[in-house]
mmCIF file with all atom_site columns, C-alpha atoms in Angstrom:
data_model
loop_
_atom_site.group_PDB
_atom_site.id
_atom_site.type_symbol
_atom_site.label_atom_id
_atom_site.label_alt_id
_atom_site.label_comp_id
_atom_site.label_asym_id
_atom_site.label_entity_id
_atom_site.label_seq_id
_atom_site.pdbx_PDB_ins_code
_atom_site.Cartn_x
_atom_site.Cartn_y
_atom_site.Cartn_z
_atom_site.occupancy
_atom_site.B_iso_or_equiv
_atom_site.pdbx_formal_charge
_atom_site.auth_seq_id
_atom_site.auth_comp_id
_atom_site.auth_asym_id
_atom_site.auth_atom_id
_atom_site.pdbx_PDB_model_num
ATOM 1   C CA . MET A 1 1   ? -18.534 3.757  -55.634 1.00 0.00 ? 1   MET A CA 1
ATOM 2   C CA . ARG A 1 2   ? -18.410 0.380  -57.375 1.00 0.00 ? 2   ARG A CA 1
ATOM 3   C CA . LYS A 1 3   ? -20.812 1.660  -60.041 1.00 0.00 ? 3   LYS A CA 1
ATOM 4   C CA . LEU A 1 4   ? -18.650 4.707  -60.620 1.00 0.00 ? 4   LEU A CA 1
ATOM 5   C CA . ILE A 1 5   ? -15.319 2.857  -60.719 1.00 0.00 ? 5   ILE A CA 1
ATOM 6   C CA . GLY A 1 6   ? -16.700 -0.001 -62.811 1.00 0.00 ? 6   GLY A CA 1
ATOM 7   C CA . SER A 1 7   ? -18.213 2.338  -65.407 1.00 0.00 ? 7   SER A CA 1
ATOM 8   C CA . VAL A 1 8   ? -15.254 4.532  -66.169 1.00 0.00 ? 8   VAL A CA 1
ATOM 9   C CA . SER A 1 9   ? -13.723 3.262  -69.439 1.00 0.00 ? 9   SER A CA 1
ATOM 10  C CA . SER A 1 10  ? -10.490 5.247  -69.355 1.00 0.00 ? 10  SER A CA 1
ATOM 11  C CA . GLN A 1 11  ? -7.767  3.303  -67.497 1.00 0.00 ? 11  GLN A CA 1
ATOM 12  C CA . ARG A 1 12  ? -6.060  6.480  -66.268 1.00 0.00 ? 12  ARG A CA 1
ATOM 13  C CA . ASP A 1 13  ? -9.354  8.125  -65.116 1.00 0.00 ? 13  ASP A CA 1
ATOM 14  C CA . SER A 1 14  ? -10.385 4.944  -63.322 1.00 0.00 ? 14  SER A CA 1
ATOM 15  C CA . LEU A 1 15  ? -7.028  4.766  -61.521 1.00 0.00 ? 15  LEU A CA 1
ATOM 16  C CA . VAL A 1 16  ? -7.260  8.429  -60.488 1.00 0.00 ? 16  VAL A CA 1
ATOM 17  C CA . ILE A 1 17  ? -10.713 7.879  -58.916 1.00 0.00 ? 17  ILE A CA 1
ATOM 18  C CA . ARG A 1 18  ? -9.623  4.623  -57.283 1.00 0.00 ? 18  ARG A CA 1
ATOM 19  C CA . ILE A 1 19  ? -6.487  6.108  -55.719 1.00 0.00 ? 19  ILE A CA 1
ATOM 20  C CA . ILE A 1 20  ? -8.347  9.048  -54.239 1.00 0.00 ? 20  ILE A CA 1
ATOM 21  C CA . TYR A 1 21  ? -11.047 6.788  -52.842 1.00 0.00 ? 21  TYR A CA 1
ATOM 22  C CA . GLU A 1 22  ? -8.758  4.025  -51.573 1.00 0.00 ? 22  GLU A CA 1
ATOM 23  C CA . THR A 1 23  ? -6.136  6.280  -49.964 1.00 0.00 ? 23  THR A CA 1
ATOM 24  C CA . GLY A 1 24  ? -8.121  9.357  -49.010 1.00 0.00 ? 24  GLY A CA 1
ATOM 25  C CA . CYS A 1 25  ? -5.321  11.510 -50.450 1.00 0.00 ? 25  CYS A CA 1
ATOM 26  C CA . SER A 1 26  ? -5.820  15.127 -51.337 1.00 0.00 ? 26  SER A CA 1
ATOM 27  C CA . LEU A 1 27  ? -5.916  16.436 -54.860 1.00 0.00 ? 27  LEU A CA 1
ATOM 28  C CA . LYS A 1 28  ? -2.472  17.966 -54.508 1.00 0.00 ? 28  LYS A CA 1
ATOM 29  C CA . GLU A 1 29  ? -1.050  14.708 -53.107 1.00 0.00 ? 29  GLU A CA 1
ATOM 30  C CA . LEU A 1 30  ? -2.472  12.744 -55.987 1.00 0.00 ? 30  LEU A CA 1
ATOM 31  C CA . ALA A 1 31  ? -1.081  15.118 -58.596 1.00 0.00 ? 31  ALA A CA 1
ATOM 32  C CA . GLY A 1 32  ? 2.404   14.738 -56.985 1.00 0.00 ? 32  GLY A CA 1
ATOM 33  C CA . ILE A 1 33  ? 2.585   10.944 -56.842 1.00 0.00 ? 33  ILE A CA 1
ATOM 34  C CA . LYS A 1 34  ? 5.558   9.505  -58.749 1.00 0.00 ? 34  LYS A CA 1
ATOM 35  C CA . VAL A 1 35  ? 5.895   5.964  -60.004 1.00 0.00 ? 35  VAL A CA 1
ATOM 36  C CA . SER A 1 36  ? 8.742   5.470  -57.499 1.00 0.00 ? 36  SER A CA 1
ATOM 37  C CA . ASP A 1 37  ? 6.231   6.295  -54.673 1.00 0.00 ? 37  ASP A CA 1
ATOM 38  C CA . ILE A 1 38  ? 4.414   3.002  -55.302 1.00 0.00 ? 38  ILE A CA 1
ATOM 39  C CA . ALA A 1 39  ? 5.768   0.066  -53.354 1.00 0.00 ? 39  ALA A CA 1
ATOM 40  C CA . GLY A 1 40  ? 3.655   -3.056 -53.374 1.00 0.00 ? 40  GLY A CA 1
ATOM 41  C CA . ASN A 1 41  ? 0.383   -2.313 -51.624 1.00 0.00 ? 41  ASN A CA 1
ATOM 42  C CA . MET A 1 42  ? 1.524   1.099  -50.378 1.00 0.00 ? 42  MET A CA 1
ATOM 43  C CA . ILE A 1 43  ? 1.691   4.558  -51.982 1.00 0.00 ? 43  ILE A CA 1
ATOM 44  C CA . ARG A 1 44  ? 3.725   7.418  -50.487 1.00 0.00 ? 44  ARG A CA 1
ATOM 45  C CA . THR A 1 45  ? 1.628   10.521 -50.428 1.00 0.00 ? 45  THR A CA 1
ATOM 46  C CA . GLY A 1 46  ? 2.421   14.019 -49.274 1.00 0.00 ? 46  GLY A CA 1
ATOM 47  C CA . LYS A 1 47  ? 5.599   15.804 -48.135 1.00 0.00 ? 47  LYS A CA 1
ATOM 48  C CA . ALA A 1 48  ? 5.628   13.932 -44.789 1.00 0.00 ? 48  ALA A CA 1
ATOM 49  C CA . ALA A 1 49  ? 6.368   10.678 -46.680 1.00 0.00 ? 49  ALA A CA 1
ATOM 50  C CA . ARG A 1 50  ? 3.142   9.195  -45.353 1.00 0.00 ? 50  ARG A CA 1
ATOM 51  C CA . PHE A 1 51  ? 2.400   5.778  -46.736 1.00 0.00 ? 51  PHE A CA 1
ATOM 52  C CA . SER A 1 52  ? -1.215  4.856  -47.562 1.00 0.00 ? 52  SER A CA 1
ATOM 53  C CA . GLN A 1 53  ? -2.435  1.297  -48.044 1.00 0.00 ? 53  GLN A CA 1
ATOM 54  C CA . ILE A 1 54  ? -4.031  0.268  -51.295 1.00 0.00 ? 54  ILE A CA 1
ATOM 55  C CA . SER A 1 55  ? -5.672  -2.935 -52.452 1.00 0.00 ? 55  SER A CA 1
ATOM 56  C CA . GLY A 1 56  ? -3.716  -5.664 -54.209 1.00 0.00 ? 56  GLY A CA 1
ATOM 57  C CA . LYS A 1 57  ? -5.942  -5.175 -57.254 1.00 0.00 ? 57  LYS A CA 1
ATOM 58  C CA . LEU A 1 58  ? -5.145  -1.432 -57.439 1.00 0.00 ? 58  LEU A CA 1
ATOM 59  C CA . SER A 1 59  ? -1.448  -2.157 -56.998 1.00 0.00 ? 59  SER A CA 1
ATOM 60  C CA . LYS A 1 60  ? -1.552  -4.637 -59.862 1.00 0.00 ? 60  LYS A CA 1
ATOM 61  C CA . ASP A 1 61  ? -3.499  -2.271 -62.069 1.00 0.00 ? 61  ASP A CA 1
ATOM 62  C CA . LEU A 1 62  ? -1.045  0.538  -61.371 1.00 0.00 ? 62  LEU A CA 1
ATOM 63  C CA . LYS A 1 63  ? 1.836   -1.719 -62.307 1.00 0.00 ? 63  LYS A CA 1
ATOM 64  C CA . LEU A 1 64  ? 0.114   -2.619 -65.594 1.00 0.00 ? 64  LEU A CA 1
ATOM 65  C CA . TYR A 1 65  ? -0.600  1.058  -66.275 1.00 0.00 ? 65  TYR A CA 1
ATOM 66  C CA . THR A 1 66  ? 2.954   2.184  -65.669 1.00 0.00 ? 66  THR A CA 1
ATOM 67  C CA . GLU A 1 67  ? 4.495   -0.643 -67.667 1.00 0.00 ? 67  GLU A CA 1
ATOM 68  C CA . GLY A 1 68  ? 1.941   -0.330 -70.498 1.00 0.00 ? 68  GLY A CA 1
ATOM 69  C CA . ASN A 1 69  ? 2.521   3.392  -70.856 1.00 0.00 ? 69  ASN A CA 1
ATOM 70  C CA . SER A 1 70  ? 6.359   3.158  -70.391 1.00 0.00 ? 70  SER A CA 1
ATOM 71  C CA . ILE A 1 71  ? 6.252   5.624  -67.492 1.00 0.00 ? 71  ILE A CA 1
ATOM 72  C CA . LYS A 1 72  ? 9.715   6.006  -65.861 1.00 0.00 ? 72  LYS A CA 1
ATOM 73  C CA . LYS A 1 73  ? 10.247  5.516  -62.121 1.00 0.00 ? 73  LYS A CA 1
ATOM 74  C CA . GLU A 1 74  ? 11.137  9.143  -61.503 1.00 0.00 ? 74  GLU A CA 1
ATOM 75  C CA . SER A 1 75  ? 8.090   10.484 -63.511 1.00 0.00 ? 75  SER A CA 1
ATOM 76  C CA . LEU A 1 76  ? 4.793   11.580 -62.182 1.00 0.00 ? 76  LEU A CA 1
ATOM 77  C CA . LEU A 1 77  ? 2.248   8.734  -62.201 1.00 0.00 ? 77  LEU A CA 1
ATOM 78  C CA . PHE A 1 78  ? -0.315  11.048 -63.905 1.00 0.00 ? 78  PHE A CA 1
ATOM 79  C CA . ASP A 1 79  ? 1.011   13.958 -65.877 1.00 0.00 ? 79  ASP A CA 1
ATOM 80  C CA . ILE A 1 80  ? -2.211  15.985 -65.468 1.00 0.00 ? 80  ILE A CA 1
ATOM 81  C CA . SER A 1 81  ? -3.080  19.068 -63.457 1.00 0.00 ? 81  SER A CA 1
ATOM 82  C CA . GLY A 1 82  ? -5.129  19.158 -60.318 1.00 0.00 ? 82  GLY A CA 1
ATOM 83  C CA . ARG A 1 83  ? -7.786  21.084 -62.231 1.00 0.00 ? 83  ARG A CA 1
ATOM 84  C CA . ARG A 1 84  ? -8.002  18.346 -64.867 1.00 0.00 ? 84  ARG A CA 1
ATOM 85  C CA . ILE A 1 85  ? -8.309  15.704 -62.107 1.00 0.00 ? 85  ILE A CA 1
ATOM 86  C CA . SER A 1 86  ? -11.246 17.649 -60.694 1.00 0.00 ? 86  SER A CA 1
ATOM 87  C CA . GLN A 1 87  ? -12.859 17.944 -64.106 1.00 0.00 ? 87  GLN A CA 1
ATOM 88  C CA . LEU A 1 88  ? -12.619 14.264 -64.900 1.00 0.00 ? 88  LEU A CA 1
ATOM 89  C CA . THR A 1 89  ? -13.815 13.185 -61.427 1.00 0.00 ? 89  THR A CA 1
ATOM 90  C CA . GLU A 1 90  ? -16.831 15.511 -61.658 1.00 0.00 ? 90  GLU A CA 1
ATOM 91  C CA . SER A 1 91  ? -17.742 14.634 -65.264 1.00 0.00 ? 91  SER A CA 1
ATOM 92  C CA . HIS A 1 92  ? -17.587 10.886 -64.677 1.00 0.00 ? 92  HIS A CA 1
ATOM 93  C CA . ALA A 1 93  ? -19.646 11.130 -61.534 1.00 0.00 ? 93  ALA A CA 1
ATOM 94  C CA . GLU A 1 94  ? -22.207 13.332 -63.277 1.00 0.00 ? 94  GLU A CA 1
ATOM 95  C CA . LYS A 1 95  ? -22.533 10.955 -66.230 1.00 0.00 ? 95  LYS A CA 1
ATOM 96  C CA . ILE A 1 96  ? -22.618 7.723  -64.266 1.00 0.00 ? 96  ILE A CA 1
ATOM 97  C CA . LEU A 1 97  ? -24.230 8.671  -60.943 1.00 0.00 ? 97  LEU A CA 1
ATOM 98  C CA . GLY A 1 98  ? -26.146 11.793 -61.963 1.00 0.00 ? 98  GLY A CA 1
ATOM 99  C CA . THR A 1 99  ? -24.525 13.823 -59.237 1.00 0.00 ? 99  THR A CA 1
ATOM 100 C CA . ARG A 1 100 ? -21.423 15.934 -58.929 1.00 0.00 ? 100 ARG A CA 1
ATOM 101 C CA . LEU A 1 101 ? -18.567 14.436 -56.932 1.00 0.00 ? 101 LEU A CA 1
ATOM 102 C CA . THR A 1 102 ? -15.355 16.299 -56.421 1.00 0.00 ? 102 THR A CA 1
ATOM 103 C CA . PRO A 1 103 ? -12.026 14.709 -55.440 1.00 0.00 ? 103 PRO A CA 1
ATOM 104 C CA . HIS A 1 104 ? -12.640 16.185 -52.010 1.00 0.00 ? 104 HIS A CA 1
ATOM 105 C CA . ASP A 1 105 ? -15.984 14.399 -51.860 1.00 0.00 ? 105 ASP A CA 1
ATOM 106 C CA . LEU A 1 106 ? -14.270 11.099 -52.734 1.00 0.00 ? 106 LEU A CA 1
ATOM 107 C CA . ARG A 1 107 ? -11.755 11.738 -49.921 1.00 0.00 ? 107 ARG A CA 1
ATOM 108 C CA . ASN A 1 108 ? -14.586 12.326 -47.487 1.00 0.00 ? 108 ASN A CA 1
ATOM 109 C CA . LEU A 1 109 ? -16.320 9.163  -48.689 1.00 0.00 ? 109 LEU A CA 1
ATOM 110 C CA . HIS A 1 110 ? -13.149 7.215  -48.003 1.00 0.00 ? 110 HIS A CA 1
ATOM 111 C CA . ILE A 1 111 ? -13.108 8.531  -44.465 1.00 0.00 ? 111 ILE A CA 1
ATOM 112 C CA . MET A 1 112 ? -16.813 7.792  -43.890 1.00 0.00 ? 112 MET A CA 1
ATOM 113 C CA . HIS A 1 113 ? -16.632 4.283  -45.359 1.00 0.00 ? 113 HIS A CA 1
ATOM 114 C CA . ALA A 1 114 ? -13.468 3.466  -43.338 1.00 0.00 ? 114 ALA A CA 1
ATOM 115 C CA . TYR A 1 115 ? -15.256 4.665  -40.145 1.00 0.00 ? 115 TYR A CA 1
ATOM 116 C CA . LEU A 1 116 ? -18.418 2.650  -40.946 1.00 0.00 ? 116 LEU A CA 1
ATOM 117 C CA . ASN A 1 117 ? -16.239 -0.443 -41.464 1.00 0.00 ? 117 ASN A CA 1
ATOM 118 C CA . GLY A 1 118 ? -14.808 -0.172 -37.966 1.00 0.00 ? 118 GLY A CA 1
ATOM 119 C CA . VAL A 1 119 ? -11.457 1.520  -38.740 1.00 0.00 ? 119 VAL A CA 1
ATOM 120 C CA . TYR A 1 120 ? -10.273 3.555  -35.708 1.00 0.00 ? 120 TYR A CA 1
ATOM 121 C CA . LEU A 1 121 ? -10.046 7.336  -36.020 1.00 0.00 ? 121 LEU A CA 1
ATOM 122 C CA . GLU A 1 122 ? -6.309  7.385  -35.380 1.00 0.00 ? 122 GLU A CA 1
ATOM 123 C CA . ASN A 1 123 ? -5.786  4.909  -38.272 1.00 0.00 ? 123 ASN A CA 1
ATOM 124 C CA . ILE A 1 124 ? -7.909  6.970  -40.594 1.00 0.00 ? 124 ILE A CA 1
ATOM 125 C CA . ALA A 1 125 ? -5.956  10.048 -39.544 1.00 0.00 ? 125 ALA A CA 1
ATOM 126 C CA . GLY A 1 126 ? -2.673  8.261  -40.322 1.00 0.00 ? 126 GLY A CA 1
ATOM 127 C CA . GLN A 1 127 ? -3.916  7.166  -43.734 1.00 0.00 ? 127 GLN A CA 1
ATOM 128 C CA . THR A 1 128 ? -5.201  10.601 -44.786 1.00 0.00 ? 128 THR A CA 1
ATOM 129 C CA . GLY A 1 129 ? -2.828  12.892 -42.974 1.00 0.00 ? 129 GLY A CA 1
ATOM 130 C CA . LEU A 1 130 ? -5.665  14.734 -41.259 1.00 0.00 ? 130 LEU A CA 1
ATOM 131 C CA . SER A 1 131 ? -6.065  15.263 -37.511 1.00 0.00 ? 131 SER A CA 1
ATOM 132 C CA . GLU A 1 132 ? -8.456  13.037 -35.554 1.00 0.00 ? 132 GLU A CA 1
ATOM 133 C CA . LEU A 1 133 ? -10.502 16.138 -34.801 1.00 0.00 ? 133 LEU A CA 1
ATOM 134 C CA . ARG A 1 134 ? -10.902 16.889 -38.536 1.00 0.00 ? 134 ARG A CA 1
ATOM 135 C CA . ILE A 1 135 ? -11.797 13.235 -39.173 1.00 0.00 ? 135 ILE A CA 1
ATOM 136 C CA . PHE A 1 136 ? -14.520 13.454 -36.487 1.00 0.00 ? 136 PHE A CA 1
ATOM 137 C CA . GLN A 1 137 ? -15.880 16.650 -38.027 1.00 0.00 ? 137 GLN A CA 1
ATOM 138 C CA . ILE A 1 138 ? -16.114 15.006 -41.451 1.00 0.00 ? 138 ILE A CA 1
ATOM 139 C CA . ILE A 1 139 ? -17.884 11.972 -40.013 1.00 0.00 ? 139 ILE A CA 1
ATOM 140 C CA . SER A 1 140 ? -20.236 14.207 -38.062 1.00 0.00 ? 140 SER A CA 1
ATOM 141 C CA . SER A 1 141 ? -21.177 16.089 -41.244 1.00 0.00 ? 141 SER A CA 1
ATOM 142 C CA . PHE A 1 142 ? -22.597 12.854 -42.704 1.00 0.00 ? 142 PHE A CA 1
ATOM 143 C CA . ASN A 1 143 ? -25.181 12.685 -39.892 1.00 0.00 ? 143 ASN A CA 1
ATOM 144 C CA . VAL A 1 144 ? -24.619 9.037  -39.224 1.00 0.00 ? 144 VAL A CA 1
ATOM 145 C CA . LYS A 1 145 ? -26.697 7.784  -36.324 1.00 0.00 ? 145 LYS A CA 1
ATOM 146 C CA . PRO A 1 146 ? -24.379 6.581  -33.504 1.00 0.00 ? 146 PRO A CA 1
ATOM 147 C CA . GLU A 1 147 ? -26.363 3.385  -32.850 1.00 0.00 ? 147 GLU A CA 1
ATOM 148 C CA . ARG A 1 148 ? -25.451 2.196  -36.330 1.00 0.00 ? 148 ARG A CA 1
ATOM 149 C CA . ASN A 1 149 ? -21.816 1.924  -35.200 1.00 0.00 ? 149 ASN A CA 1
ATOM 150 C CA . TYR A 1 150 ? -22.241 0.360  -31.758 1.00 0.00 ? 150 TYR A CA 1
ATOM 151 C CA . GLY A 1 151 ? -22.487 -3.150 -33.171 1.00 0.00 ? 151 GLY A CA 1
ATOM 152 C CA . ASN A 1 152 ? -18.994 -2.926 -34.588 1.00 0.00 ? 152 ASN A CA 1
ATOM 153 C CA . PHE A 1 153 ? -17.739 -1.338 -31.420 1.00 0.00 ? 153 PHE A CA 1
ATOM 154 C CA . LEU A 1 154 ? -19.082 -4.111 -29.209 1.00 0.00 ? 154 LEU A CA 1
ATOM 155 C CA . LYS A 1 155 ? -17.631 -6.815 -31.433 1.00 0.00 ? 155 LYS A CA 1
ATOM 156 C CA . ARG A 1 156 ? -14.147 -5.414 -30.808 1.00 0.00 ? 156 ARG A CA 1
ATOM 157 C CA . THR A 1 157 ? -14.408 -5.296 -27.011 1.00 0.00 ? 157 THR A CA 1
#
């Protein structure tokens, strides 16, 4: 992911990829984010007014982007369609990584990486708006060996 994010030269495109990966938001949620939905290290995503955490660096970069492009508070953060978001995500991944990654793939990577870093399923569910069962199904689809995670589990007990 670092290679992909670090190699995208367009500020907007880089922010699109980073938001999907850091929040685990869906394509529809990303397309609907307004500037007013960003509050410090949180972004409001979805109709349920769910807040997702973002890094301080992403928060700072979003502020620079909105101020630099004179985007008003009530405006959409990115005035691009969901289809265009998919196209740019897929094209950058193909050019940089040599593989096709959709926004949905980035969302699933967020879920998997959070899980591998010891984040509890209920917290991942809260961040992404998915059920714990769906989170478990996504994690299972990656075929991660259970013993790889027991070290983190034992450290918490």
